[in-house]
mmCIF file of C-alpha atoms in Angstrom:
data_model
loop_
_atom_site.group_PDB
_atom_site.id
_atom_site.type_symbol
_atom_site.label_atom_id
_atom_site.label_comp_id
_atom_site.label_asym_id
_atom_site.label_seq_id
_atom_site.Cartn_x
_atom_site.Cartn_y
_atom_site.Cartn_z
ATOM 1 C CA ASN A 1 13.669 6.507 -4.383
ATOM 2 C CA PHE A 2 10.463 7.907 -5.867
ATOM 3 C CA LEU A 3 9.045 4.402 -6.371
ATOM 4 C CA SER A 4 9.336 3.569 -2.676
ATOM 5 C CA GLN A 5 6.005 5.235 -1.835
ATOM 6 C CA PRO A 6 3.671 5.075 -4.858
ATOM 7 C CA GLY A 7 0.950 7.692 -4.681
ATOM 8 C CA ARG A 8 2.653 9.559 -1.846
ATOM 9 C CA ILE A 9 5.541 11.166 -3.705
ATOM 10 C CA ASP A 10 4.898 13.848 -6.315
ATOM 11 C CA ILE A 11 6.909 13.138 -9.443
ATOM 12 C CA THR A 12 5.205 15.839 -11.492
ATOM 13 C CA ALA A 13 7.502 17.563 -13.967
ATOM 14 C CA ASP A 14 7.074 20.418 -16.402
ATOM 15 C CA VAL A 15 7.679 18.783 -19.761
ATOM 16 C CA ASP A 16 8.098 20.587 -23.064
ATOM 17 C CA PHE A 17 5.920 18.177 -25.041
ATOM 18 C CA THR A 18 6.529 20.011 -28.311
ATOM 19 C CA ALA A 19 10.280 19.538 -27.939
ATOM 20 C CA LEU A 20 9.855 15.922 -26.824
ATOM 21 C CA LYS A 21 7.615 15.104 -29.787
ATOM 22 C CA HIS A 22 10.046 16.846 -32.146
ATOM 23 C CA ALA A 23 12.933 14.836 -30.674
ATOM 24 C CA VAL A 24 11.038 11.578 -31.225
ATOM 25 C CA GLN A 25 10.157 12.573 -34.777
ATOM 26 C CA SER A 26 13.783 13.530 -35.413
ATOM 27 C CA LEU A 27 15.135 10.114 -34.465
ATOM 28 C CA PRO A 28 16.711 8.328 -37.393
ATOM 29 C CA ALA A 29 14.565 5.583 -38.846
ATOM 30 C CA GLN A 30 15.606 2.102 -37.815
ATOM 31 C CA THR A 31 15.805 -0.748 -40.251
ATOM 32 C CA GLN A 32 13.486 -3.723 -39.937
ATOM 33 C CA LYS A 33 16.017 -6.345 -41.024
ATOM 34 C CA GLU A 34 19.760 -6.533 -40.822
ATOM 35 C CA GLY A 35 21.289 -5.445 -44.094
ATOM 36 C CA ASP A 36 18.548 -2.979 -45.067
ATOM 37 C CA ASN A 37 20.071 0.203 -46.429
ATOM 38 C CA ILE A 38 17.567 2.939 -45.635
ATOM 39 C CA ASN A 39 18.506 6.607 -45.687
ATOM 40 C CA SER A 40 16.830 8.116 -42.618
ATOM 41 C CA SER A 41 16.685 11.558 -44.220
ATOM 42 C CA THR A 42 14.288 10.243 -46.883
ATOM 43 C CA GLN A 43 11.991 8.403 -44.485
ATOM 44 C CA THR A 44 8.545 9.792 -43.803
ATOM 45 C CA SER A 45 6.919 9.718 -40.370
ATOM 46 C CA SER A 46 4.794 6.751 -41.487
ATOM 47 C CA GLU A 47 7.989 4.755 -42.190
ATOM 48 C CA ARG A 48 9.632 5.481 -38.838
ATOM 49 C CA GLN A 49 9.709 2.751 -36.218
ATOM 50 C CA ILE A 50 8.981 5.082 -33.290
ATOM 51 C CA GLN A 51 6.056 7.483 -33.350
ATOM 52 C CA ALA A 52 4.709 10.157 -31.031
ATOM 53 C CA PHE A 53 1.004 10.922 -30.648
ATOM 54 C CA GLY A 54 -0.306 14.007 -28.932
ATOM 55 C CA PRO A 55 0.063 15.848 -26.758
ATOM 56 C CA ILE A 56 -3.534 15.978 -25.680
ATOM 57 C CA THR A 57 -5.019 17.070 -22.388
ATOM 58 C CA GLN A 58 -5.424 14.600 -19.558
ATOM 59 C CA GLY A 59 -9.175 15.211 -19.716
ATOM 60 C CA GLN A 60 -9.323 14.297 -23.412
ATOM 61 C CA PHE A 61 -7.161 11.235 -22.867
ATOM 62 C CA LEU A 62 -9.147 9.880 -19.922
ATOM 63 C CA ALA A 63 -12.434 10.530 -21.713
ATOM 64 C CA SER A 64 -11.194 8.682 -24.806
ATOM 65 C CA MET A 65 -10.113 5.781 -22.596
ATOM 66 C CA GLY A 66 -13.651 5.453 -21.184
ATOM 67 C CA ALA A 67 -13.227 7.097 -17.786
ATOM 68 C CA MET A 68 -16.683 8.662 -17.876
ATOM 69 C CA GLU A 69 -18.376 5.405 -18.819
ATOM 70 C CA ARG A 70 -16.502 3.561 -16.084
ATOM 71 C CA VAL A 71 -17.566 6.038 -13.408
ATOM 72 C CA VAL A 72 -21.185 5.907 -14.601
ATOM 73 C CA ALA A 73 -21.093 2.101 -14.374
ATOM 74 C CA LEU A 74 -19.664 2.292 -10.843
ATOM 75 C CA ILE A 75 -22.261 4.847 -9.760
ATOM 76 C CA GLU A 76 -25.136 2.800 -11.225
ATOM 77 C CA ASP A 77 -23.955 -0.396 -9.525
ATOM 78 C CA ASP A 78 -26.500 -1.506 -6.928
ATOM 79 C CA ASN A 79 -23.710 -2.002 -4.367
ATOM 80 C CA THR A 80 -22.466 1.594 -4.630
ATOM 81 C CA THR A 81 -23.519 3.806 -1.739
ATOM 82 C CA ASP A 82 -24.520 7.445 -2.197
ATOM 83 C CA GLU A 83 -21.277 8.510 -0.501
ATOM 84 C CA GLN A 84 -19.213 6.354 -2.866
ATOM 85 C CA ALA A 85 -21.100 7.712 -5.877
ATOM 86 C CA GLU A 86 -20.408 11.285 -4.799
ATOM 87 C CA ARG A 87 -16.728 10.456 -4.333
ATOM 88 C CA TYR A 88 -16.471 8.779 -7.758
ATOM 89 C CA PHE A 89 -18.042 11.829 -9.388
ATOM 90 C CA ALA A 90 -15.820 14.274 -7.490
ATOM 91 C CA ASP A 91 -12.688 12.273 -8.319
ATOM 92 C CA LEU A 92 -13.588 12.095 -12.003
ATOM 93 C CA ARG A 93 -14.302 15.823 -12.085
ATOM 94 C CA ARG A 94 -10.930 16.558 -10.499
ATOM 95 C CA LEU A 95 -9.153 14.481 -13.151
ATOM 96 C CA VAL A 96 -10.984 15.686 -16.291
ATOM 97 C CA ALA A 97 -12.508 19.130 -15.674
ATOM 98 C CA PRO A 98 -10.753 21.989 -17.492
ATOM 99 C CA ASP A 99 -10.628 24.070 -14.293
ATOM 100 C CA GLN A 100 -9.036 21.178 -12.388
ATOM 101 C CA MET A 101 -6.404 18.721 -13.677
ATOM 102 C CA GLY A 102 -8.057 18.038 -17.039
ATOM 103 C CA GLU A 103 -6.359 20.868 -18.944
ATOM 104 C CA ARG A 104 -3.272 21.353 -16.814
ATOM 105 C CA TYR A 105 -1.804 17.898 -17.410
ATOM 106 C CA LYS A 106 -0.979 16.508 -20.830
ATOM 107 C CA VAL A 107 -0.419 13.075 -22.322
ATOM 108 C CA LEU A 108 2.068 12.191 -25.058
ATOM 109 C CA ALA A 109 2.220 8.596 -26.239
ATOM 110 C CA ILE A 110 5.475 7.310 -27.695
ATOM 111 C CA THR A 111 5.094 3.939 -29.348
ATOM 112 C CA LYS A 112 7.038 1.515 -31.442
ATOM 113 C CA LYS A 113 5.353 1.022 -34.772
ATOM 114 C CA LYS A 114 4.053 -2.494 -35.220
ATOM 115 C CA GLU A 115 1.760 -3.903 -37.865
ATOM 116 C CA GLY A 116 -1.781 -4.345 -36.614
ATOM 117 C CA ILE A 117 -1.323 -1.876 -33.759
ATOM 118 C CA PHE A 118 -3.376 1.301 -34.017
ATOM 119 C CA PRO A 119 -2.612 4.768 -32.587
ATOM 120 C CA PRO A 120 -3.610 5.338 -28.969
ATOM 121 C CA PRO A 121 -6.988 6.943 -28.216
ATOM 122 C CA GLY A 122 -7.191 10.713 -28.443
#
C-alpha cells in the first residue's frame, strides 16, 4: 500500500496532462437541478461543472502559492539557525529551480465549479 509509508514511497507517474485536461474538458456538462434539460454538446467550458486549470510547472505553482515568501519568513525568523536557513533555501531551490524539480514536475488542478470560488493560483 503506497500510503503505508508517506514520504518514503515514490508514487511519481508520467502523466499526459494534455490528454487528462482534454478528457476533463470533454466530460458532458452536468445539470444543476433535477429536471434541467441541457444539451452537453452546446455547453461552453464556462458552463461546465468540472474544470481543469493548467498544467503549469511545479516551480510556477509553488511560487504562486507563496513558497518563496514563506521560506524568506522562515529564514528571517530570529529562531532560525544559519544551518536551518541554508537548508530551507536549498530545499526551496530543489523544488522550484528549472534545473531541479521546478520544470520537470507539473500541476493540473481539476475543480468542481462553484459560485464564489476562483481558479487556483497559476
